[in-house]
């Protein structure tokens, strides 16, 4: 079969190599011209034909990123065009029987992955976690990073073969459609966020928000809506522990750690507990894990320095919208008016950047302020924002 792969970043390199391993004749195009000679040369040495643009010839199959417009395929004539998630579905090893949870969505993916990994580890499961922060085993409450890879759907084809009870995978805008459990934190802009929406749902368990049933029901796969499992008890105070009421196989109360912005994790807790219920995780393990969870790296981590509360939002998923969510929580705490959003320089390989003017407008809407660089020394609440790539 003649296969055309458009774009060799965003997972295209892996997809091209996997089709080649299956014995197909593969042509690949570095559409964005960002892969570099080392990558393109390596593919060519493996036997993949590299082209500057889509060749004007016949192909049996074309694989492309979901958000790439159909016009990009021209002038190639392709009998079938699929997106990268569909390609991953076809290329996935049918003999890989490890229990796998794929977490996707517009935002909140990393937080859910860390909450879930922590609960499953507490319950005695051997957990492997692949997130935008890195990949490696999650053991004794810590993520031991052994490698860094993209979280695009093709990363699912390169998971290590080491045996684990559960593999928790963060996936950007897609999935394999073969997971034991697929969790979708939110649909974002619907078909704009997930152009091939039905393709990421699996025949197993698909856990979605209760207010998004209509968005996903057209996929024709079994859906399980998240219930409200966690509710704050009293008002949250920045830098202090938060008590929550937990409705999971009975009602209990748990005190959360003070080192992270706990109200920002309530949706992640709800979805994690829905997944745990589907996996039959005992109540005592869930409650113990919630009480010992310390937050996900760079996501609402709180520290106090000389009477200044610092909230760290240094991650690949930080956007103007997530900054607004943080400011909304601070407003509910009564401290948004004291907050300064400190916009740091994005990393060179960050996906997108923050517009300081837009962030300033958002901050102003919450009676806060924003600065590029360091905030002044008299600030009492600082939201330290850095747009990162996966780490």
PDB file of C-alpha atoms in Angstrom, residues 114-320:
ATOM      1  CA  UNK A 114      -1.644  13.206  38.392  1.00  0.00           C
ATOM      2  CA  UNK A 115      -4.686  12.863  40.649  1.00  0.00           C
ATOM      3  CA  UNK A 116      -5.517   9.523  39.069  1.00  0.00           C
ATOM      4  CA  UNK A 117      -1.941   8.219  39.178  1.00  0.00           C
ATOM      5  CA  UNK A 118      -1.698   9.168  42.855  1.00  0.00           C
ATOM      6  CA  UNK A 119      -4.917   7.374  43.776  1.00  0.00           C
ATOM      7  CA  UNK A 120      -4.017   4.229  41.834  1.00  0.00           C
ATOM      8  CA  UNK A 121      -0.512   4.190  43.324  1.00  0.00           C
ATOM      9  CA  UNK A 122      -1.989   4.570  46.806  1.00  0.00           C
ATOM     10  CA  UNK A 123      -4.276   1.635  46.021  1.00  0.00           C
ATOM     11  CA  UNK A 124      -1.224  -0.530  45.349  1.00  0.00           C
ATOM     12  CA  UNK A 125      -1.308  -0.523  41.559  1.00  0.00           C
ATOM     13  CA  UNK A 126       1.913  -0.354  39.557  1.00  0.00           C
ATOM     14  CA  UNK A 127       1.386   2.869  37.579  1.00  0.00           C
ATOM     15  CA  UNK A 128       3.148   4.287  34.538  1.00  0.00           C
ATOM     16  CA  UNK A 129       2.351   7.956  33.841  1.00  0.00           C
ATOM     17  CA  UNK A 130       2.927   9.726  30.525  1.00  0.00           C
ATOM     18  CA  UNK A 131       2.060  13.411  30.786  1.00  0.00           C
ATOM     19  CA  UNK A 132       3.155  16.751  29.377  1.00  0.00           C
ATOM     20  CA  UNK A 133       5.499  16.957  32.369  1.00  0.00           C
ATOM     21  CA  UNK A 134       7.355  13.774  31.389  1.00  0.00           C
ATOM     22  CA  UNK A 135       6.952  10.017  31.429  1.00  0.00           C
ATOM     23  CA  UNK A 136       7.908   7.283  33.853  1.00  0.00           C
ATOM     24  CA  UNK A 137       6.614   5.246  36.796  1.00  0.00           C
ATOM     25  CA  UNK A 138       4.522   6.884  39.515  1.00  0.00           C
ATOM     26  CA  UNK A 139       5.524   5.253  42.781  1.00  0.00           C
ATOM     27  CA  UNK A 140       5.199   6.150  46.469  1.00  0.00           C
ATOM     28  CA  UNK A 141       3.493   9.413  45.610  1.00  0.00           C
ATOM     29  CA  UNK A 142       6.195  10.596  43.196  1.00  0.00           C
ATOM     30  CA  UNK A 143       6.493  10.723  39.419  1.00  0.00           C
ATOM     31  CA  UNK A 144       9.887   9.322  38.455  1.00  0.00           C
ATOM     32  CA  UNK A 145      10.615  10.852  35.042  1.00  0.00           C
ATOM     33  CA  UNK A 146      12.696   8.643  32.754  1.00  0.00           C
ATOM     34  CA  UNK A 147      11.963  10.251  29.390  1.00  0.00           C
ATOM     35  CA  UNK A 148      10.278  13.185  27.670  1.00  0.00           C
ATOM     36  CA  UNK A 149       7.996  12.779  24.673  1.00  0.00           C
ATOM     37  CA  UNK A 150       5.210  14.644  22.980  1.00  0.00           C
ATOM     38  CA  UNK A 151       1.660  13.899  24.134  1.00  0.00           C
ATOM     39  CA  UNK A 152       0.256  13.875  20.602  1.00  0.00           C
ATOM     40  CA  UNK A 153      -1.759  10.707  19.766  1.00  0.00           C
ATOM     41  CA  UNK A 154       1.198   8.996  18.075  1.00  0.00           C
ATOM     42  CA  UNK A 155       3.001   8.894  21.438  1.00  0.00           C
ATOM     43  CA  UNK A 156       0.667   6.014  22.330  1.00  0.00           C
ATOM     44  CA  UNK A 157       2.557   3.899  19.794  1.00  0.00           C
ATOM     45  CA  UNK A 158       5.835   4.352  21.668  1.00  0.00           C
ATOM     46  CA  UNK A 159       4.925   3.480  25.231  1.00  0.00           C
ATOM     47  CA  UNK A 160       7.610   1.345  26.909  1.00  0.00           C
ATOM     48  CA  UNK A 161       7.015  -2.382  27.023  1.00  0.00           C
ATOM     49  CA  UNK A 162       7.700  -2.649  30.765  1.00  0.00           C
ATOM     50  CA  UNK A 163       4.896  -4.336  32.670  1.00  0.00           C
ATOM     51  CA  UNK A 164       2.578  -2.102  34.724  1.00  0.00           C
ATOM     52  CA  UNK A 165      -0.888  -2.631  36.155  1.00  0.00           C
ATOM     53  CA  UNK A 166      -2.117   0.641  34.704  1.00  0.00           C
ATOM     54  CA  UNK A 167      -0.735   3.035  32.085  1.00  0.00           C
ATOM     55  CA  UNK A 168      -2.122   6.570  32.422  1.00  0.00           C
ATOM     56  CA  UNK A 169      -1.633   8.612  29.241  1.00  0.00           C
ATOM     57  CA  UNK A 170      -2.257  12.298  28.630  1.00  0.00           C
ATOM     58  CA  UNK A 171      -3.185  12.807  24.977  1.00  0.00           C
ATOM     59  CA  UNK A 172      -3.511  16.129  23.168  1.00  0.00           C
ATOM     60  CA  UNK A 173      -6.630  16.506  21.012  1.00  0.00           C
ATOM     61  CA  UNK A 174      -7.162  12.858  20.216  1.00  0.00           C
ATOM     62  CA  UNK A 175      -6.632   9.279  21.235  1.00  0.00           C
ATOM     63  CA  UNK A 176      -6.379   5.742  19.951  1.00  0.00           C
ATOM     64  CA  UNK A 177     -10.001   4.669  20.289  1.00  0.00           C
ATOM     65  CA  UNK A 178      -8.591   1.502  21.893  1.00  0.00           C
ATOM     66  CA  UNK A 179      -8.219   2.516  25.547  1.00  0.00           C
ATOM     67  CA  UNK A 180      -9.768   0.524  28.357  1.00  0.00           C
ATOM     68  CA  UNK A 181     -10.963   3.846  29.750  1.00  0.00           C
ATOM     69  CA  UNK A 182     -11.101   7.121  27.829  1.00  0.00           C
ATOM     70  CA  UNK A 183     -11.567  10.236  29.980  1.00  0.00           C
ATOM     71  CA  UNK A 184     -12.442  13.543  28.326  1.00  0.00           C
ATOM     72  CA  UNK A 185     -11.985  16.449  30.707  1.00  0.00           C
ATOM     73  CA  UNK A 186     -13.957  18.835  28.494  1.00  0.00           C
ATOM     74  CA  UNK A 187     -14.804  19.195  24.807  1.00  0.00           C
ATOM     75  CA  UNK A 188     -13.592  22.781  24.448  1.00  0.00           C
ATOM     76  CA  UNK A 189     -14.815  24.096  21.112  1.00  0.00           C
ATOM     77  CA  UNK A 190     -16.196  20.693  20.157  1.00  0.00           C
ATOM     78  CA  UNK A 191     -15.246  19.760  16.610  1.00  0.00           C
ATOM     79  CA  UNK A 192     -12.575  22.484  16.535  1.00  0.00           C
ATOM     80  CA  UNK A 193     -10.796  20.929  19.513  1.00  0.00           C
ATOM     81  CA  UNK A 194     -11.494  17.352  18.360  1.00  0.00           C
ATOM     82  CA  UNK A 195     -11.992  17.409  14.576  1.00  0.00           C
ATOM     83  CA  UNK A 196     -12.411  13.621  14.550  1.00  0.00           C
ATOM     84  CA  UNK A 197     -14.460  13.506  17.748  1.00  0.00           C
ATOM     85  CA  UNK A 198     -15.957  10.043  17.394  1.00  0.00           C
ATOM     86  CA  UNK A 199     -12.592   8.435  16.665  1.00  0.00           C
ATOM     87  CA  UNK A 200     -11.196   8.857  20.184  1.00  0.00           C
ATOM     88  CA  UNK A 201     -14.068   7.042  21.914  1.00  0.00           C
ATOM     89  CA  UNK A 202     -13.433   3.383  22.680  1.00  0.00           C
ATOM     90  CA  UNK A 203     -15.581   0.295  22.985  1.00  0.00           C
ATOM     91  CA  UNK A 204     -14.644   0.229  26.679  1.00  0.00           C
ATOM     92  CA  UNK A 205     -15.584   2.991  29.138  1.00  0.00           C
ATOM     93  CA  UNK A 206     -15.790   6.610  27.993  1.00  0.00           C
ATOM     94  CA  UNK A 207     -16.070   9.075  30.871  1.00  0.00           C
ATOM     95  CA  UNK A 208     -17.359  12.534  30.009  1.00  0.00           C
ATOM     96  CA  UNK A 209     -18.797  15.601  31.719  1.00  0.00           C
ATOM     97  CA  UNK A 210     -22.495  15.322  32.433  1.00  0.00           C
ATOM     98  CA  UNK A 211     -23.211  18.546  30.506  1.00  0.00           C
ATOM     99  CA  UNK A 212     -21.462  17.244  27.375  1.00  0.00           C
ATOM    100  CA  UNK A 213     -23.499  14.116  26.657  1.00  0.00           C
ATOM    101  CA  UNK A 214     -25.064  15.617  23.537  1.00  0.00           C
ATOM    102  CA  UNK A 215     -21.631  16.408  22.131  1.00  0.00           C
ATOM    103  CA  UNK A 216     -20.368  12.830  22.373  1.00  0.00           C
ATOM    104  CA  UNK A 217     -23.467  10.683  21.879  1.00  0.00           C
ATOM    105  CA  UNK A 218     -23.123  10.853  18.090  1.00  0.00           C
ATOM    106  CA  UNK A 219     -19.989   8.705  18.427  1.00  0.00           C
ATOM    107  CA  UNK A 220     -22.201   5.695  19.100  1.00  0.00           C
ATOM    108  CA  UNK A 221     -19.993   4.404  21.927  1.00  0.00           C
ATOM    109  CA  UNK A 222     -20.895   3.737  25.580  1.00  0.00           C
ATOM    110  CA  UNK A 223     -20.760   6.908  27.691  1.00  0.00           C
ATOM    111  CA  UNK A 224     -20.538   7.369  31.449  1.00  0.00           C
ATOM    112  CA  UNK A 225     -21.199  10.850  32.821  1.00  0.00           C
ATOM    113  CA  UNK A 226     -19.284  12.175  35.816  1.00  0.00           C
ATOM    114  CA  UNK A 227     -21.180  12.622  39.065  1.00  0.00           C
ATOM    115  CA  UNK A 228     -20.396  15.276  41.680  1.00  0.00           C
ATOM    116  CA  UNK A 229     -18.178  13.442  44.161  1.00  0.00           C
ATOM    117  CA  UNK A 230     -16.335  16.284  45.889  1.00  0.00           C
ATOM    118  CA  UNK A 231     -17.749  19.440  47.520  1.00  0.00           C
ATOM    119  CA  UNK A 232     -15.832  22.024  49.604  1.00  0.00           C
ATOM    120  CA  UNK A 233     -16.795  22.353  53.249  1.00  0.00           C
ATOM    121  CA  UNK A 234     -16.743  26.054  54.073  1.00  0.00           C
ATOM    122  CA  UNK A 235     -14.810  28.764  52.255  1.00  0.00           C
ATOM    123  CA  UNK A 236     -11.400  28.063  50.737  1.00  0.00           C
ATOM    124  CA  UNK A 237      -8.543  30.202  52.070  1.00  0.00           C
ATOM    125  CA  UNK A 238      -5.358  30.676  50.061  1.00  0.00           C
ATOM    126  CA  UNK A 239      -2.436  28.776  51.585  1.00  0.00           C
ATOM    127  CA  UNK A 240      -4.557  26.855  54.092  1.00  0.00           C
ATOM    128  CA  UNK A 241      -5.857  23.249  54.005  1.00  0.00           C
ATOM    129  CA  UNK A 242      -9.325  22.768  52.525  1.00  0.00           C
ATOM    130  CA  UNK A 243     -11.884  20.354  53.942  1.00  0.00           C
ATOM    131  CA  UNK A 244     -14.027  18.570  51.375  1.00  0.00           C
ATOM    132  CA  UNK A 245     -17.038  16.307  51.557  1.00  0.00           C
ATOM    133  CA  UNK A 246     -16.427  13.170  49.488  1.00  0.00           C
ATOM    134  CA  UNK A 247     -19.328  11.141  48.107  1.00  0.00           C
ATOM    135  CA  UNK A 248     -17.649   7.906  47.024  1.00  0.00           C
ATOM    136  CA  UNK A 249     -19.260   4.640  48.104  1.00  0.00           C
ATOM    137  CA  UNK A 250     -20.526   6.481  51.145  1.00  0.00           C
ATOM    138  CA  UNK A 251     -19.965  10.011  52.457  1.00  0.00           C
ATOM    139  CA  UNK A 252     -16.771  11.081  54.209  1.00  0.00           C
ATOM    140  CA  UNK A 253     -14.760  14.205  54.909  1.00  0.00           C
ATOM    141  CA  UNK A 254     -11.133  14.711  53.875  1.00  0.00           C
ATOM    142  CA  UNK A 255      -8.700  17.565  54.560  1.00  0.00           C
ATOM    143  CA  UNK A 256      -6.637  18.487  51.480  1.00  0.00           C
ATOM    144  CA  UNK A 257      -3.025  19.669  51.585  1.00  0.00           C
ATOM    145  CA  UNK A 258      -2.424  23.443  51.577  1.00  0.00           C
ATOM    146  CA  UNK A 259       0.391  23.517  49.002  1.00  0.00           C
ATOM    147  CA  UNK A 260      -1.779  23.779  45.916  1.00  0.00           C
ATOM    148  CA  UNK A 261      -4.867  25.656  44.767  1.00  0.00           C
ATOM    149  CA  UNK A 262      -7.308  22.886  45.679  1.00  0.00           C
ATOM    150  CA  UNK A 263     -10.485  24.480  44.235  1.00  0.00           C
ATOM    151  CA  UNK A 264      -8.842  24.318  40.787  1.00  0.00           C
ATOM    152  CA  UNK A 265      -8.727  20.521  41.115  1.00  0.00           C
ATOM    153  CA  UNK A 266     -12.354  19.822  42.034  1.00  0.00           C
ATOM    154  CA  UNK A 267     -13.339  18.768  38.488  1.00  0.00           C
ATOM    155  CA  UNK A 268     -10.241  16.568  38.293  1.00  0.00           C
ATOM    156  CA  UNK A 269     -11.186  14.941  41.603  1.00  0.00           C
ATOM    157  CA  UNK A 270     -14.723  14.267  40.365  1.00  0.00           C
ATOM    158  CA  UNK A 271     -13.563  12.625  37.146  1.00  0.00           C
ATOM    159  CA  UNK A 272     -10.793  10.678  38.879  1.00  0.00           C
ATOM    160  CA  UNK A 273     -13.286   9.235  41.364  1.00  0.00           C
ATOM    161  CA  UNK A 274     -15.633   8.285  38.523  1.00  0.00           C
ATOM    162  CA  UNK A 275     -12.750   6.386  36.920  1.00  0.00           C
ATOM    163  CA  UNK A 276     -11.859   4.786  40.258  1.00  0.00           C
ATOM    164  CA  UNK A 277     -15.436   3.621  40.717  1.00  0.00           C
ATOM    165  CA  UNK A 278     -15.336   2.022  37.263  1.00  0.00           C
ATOM    166  CA  UNK A 279     -12.105   0.275  38.314  1.00  0.00           C
ATOM    167  CA  UNK A 280     -13.542  -0.799  41.684  1.00  0.00           C
ATOM    168  CA  UNK A 281     -10.909   1.051  43.745  1.00  0.00           C
ATOM    169  CA  UNK A 282     -11.724   0.729  47.480  1.00  0.00           C
ATOM    170  CA  UNK A 283     -13.061   3.747  49.348  1.00  0.00           C
ATOM    171  CA  UNK A 284     -10.293   3.764  51.944  1.00  0.00           C
ATOM    172  CA  UNK A 285      -7.606   4.007  49.248  1.00  0.00           C
ATOM    173  CA  UNK A 286      -9.378   6.885  47.512  1.00  0.00           C
ATOM    174  CA  UNK A 287      -9.799   8.858  50.742  1.00  0.00           C
ATOM    175  CA  UNK A 288      -6.198   8.296  51.822  1.00  0.00           C
ATOM    176  CA  UNK A 289      -4.936   9.404  48.412  1.00  0.00           C
ATOM    177  CA  UNK A 290      -6.996  12.592  48.358  1.00  0.00           C
ATOM    178  CA  UNK A 291      -5.606  13.557  51.755  1.00  0.00           C
ATOM    179  CA  UNK A 292      -1.981  13.072  50.686  1.00  0.00           C
ATOM    180  CA  UNK A 293      -2.130  14.515  47.151  1.00  0.00           C
ATOM    181  CA  UNK A 294       0.203  17.510  46.737  1.00  0.00           C
ATOM    182  CA  UNK A 295      -0.855  18.863  43.347  1.00  0.00           C
ATOM    183  CA  UNK A 296       0.509  18.454  39.831  1.00  0.00           C
ATOM    184  CA  UNK A 297       3.853  20.125  38.982  1.00  0.00           C
ATOM    185  CA  UNK A 298       3.428  23.712  37.798  1.00  0.00           C
ATOM    186  CA  UNK A 299      -0.358  23.659  38.146  1.00  0.00           C
ATOM    187  CA  UNK A 300      -1.622  25.864  40.934  1.00  0.00           C
ATOM    188  CA  UNK A 301       1.255  25.088  43.283  1.00  0.00           C
ATOM    189  CA  UNK A 302       1.139  27.514  46.247  1.00  0.00           C
ATOM    190  CA  UNK A 303       4.060  28.733  48.353  1.00  0.00           C
ATOM    191  CA  UNK A 304       4.556  31.671  50.714  1.00  0.00           C
ATOM    192  CA  UNK A 305       7.635  33.900  50.569  1.00  0.00           C
ATOM    193  CA  UNK A 306       7.937  36.909  52.908  1.00  0.00           C
ATOM    194  CA  UNK A 307       4.157  37.295  53.331  1.00  0.00           C
ATOM    195  CA  UNK A 308       3.623  36.966  49.573  1.00  0.00           C
ATOM    196  CA  UNK A 309       1.569  33.987  48.339  1.00  0.00           C
ATOM    197  CA  UNK A 310       2.954  32.700  45.055  1.00  0.00           C
ATOM    198  CA  UNK A 311       0.798  30.552  42.761  1.00  0.00           C
ATOM    199  CA  UNK A 312       2.846  28.709  40.153  1.00  0.00           C
ATOM    200  CA  UNK A 313       1.182  28.236  36.769  1.00  0.00           C
ATOM    201  CA  UNK A 314       4.164  27.087  34.737  1.00  0.00           C
ATOM    202  CA  UNK A 315       3.034  24.482  32.243  1.00  0.00           C
ATOM    203  CA  UNK A 316       2.315  23.776  28.599  1.00  0.00           C
ATOM    204  CA  UNK A 317      -1.440  24.184  28.995  1.00  0.00           C
ATOM    205  CA  UNK A 318      -1.538  27.652  30.533  1.00  0.00           C
ATOM    206  CA  UNK A 319      -3.732  30.019  28.504  1.00  0.00           C
ATOM    207  CA  UNK A 320      -5.622  33.222  29.034  1.00  0.00           C
TER     208      UNK A 320
END
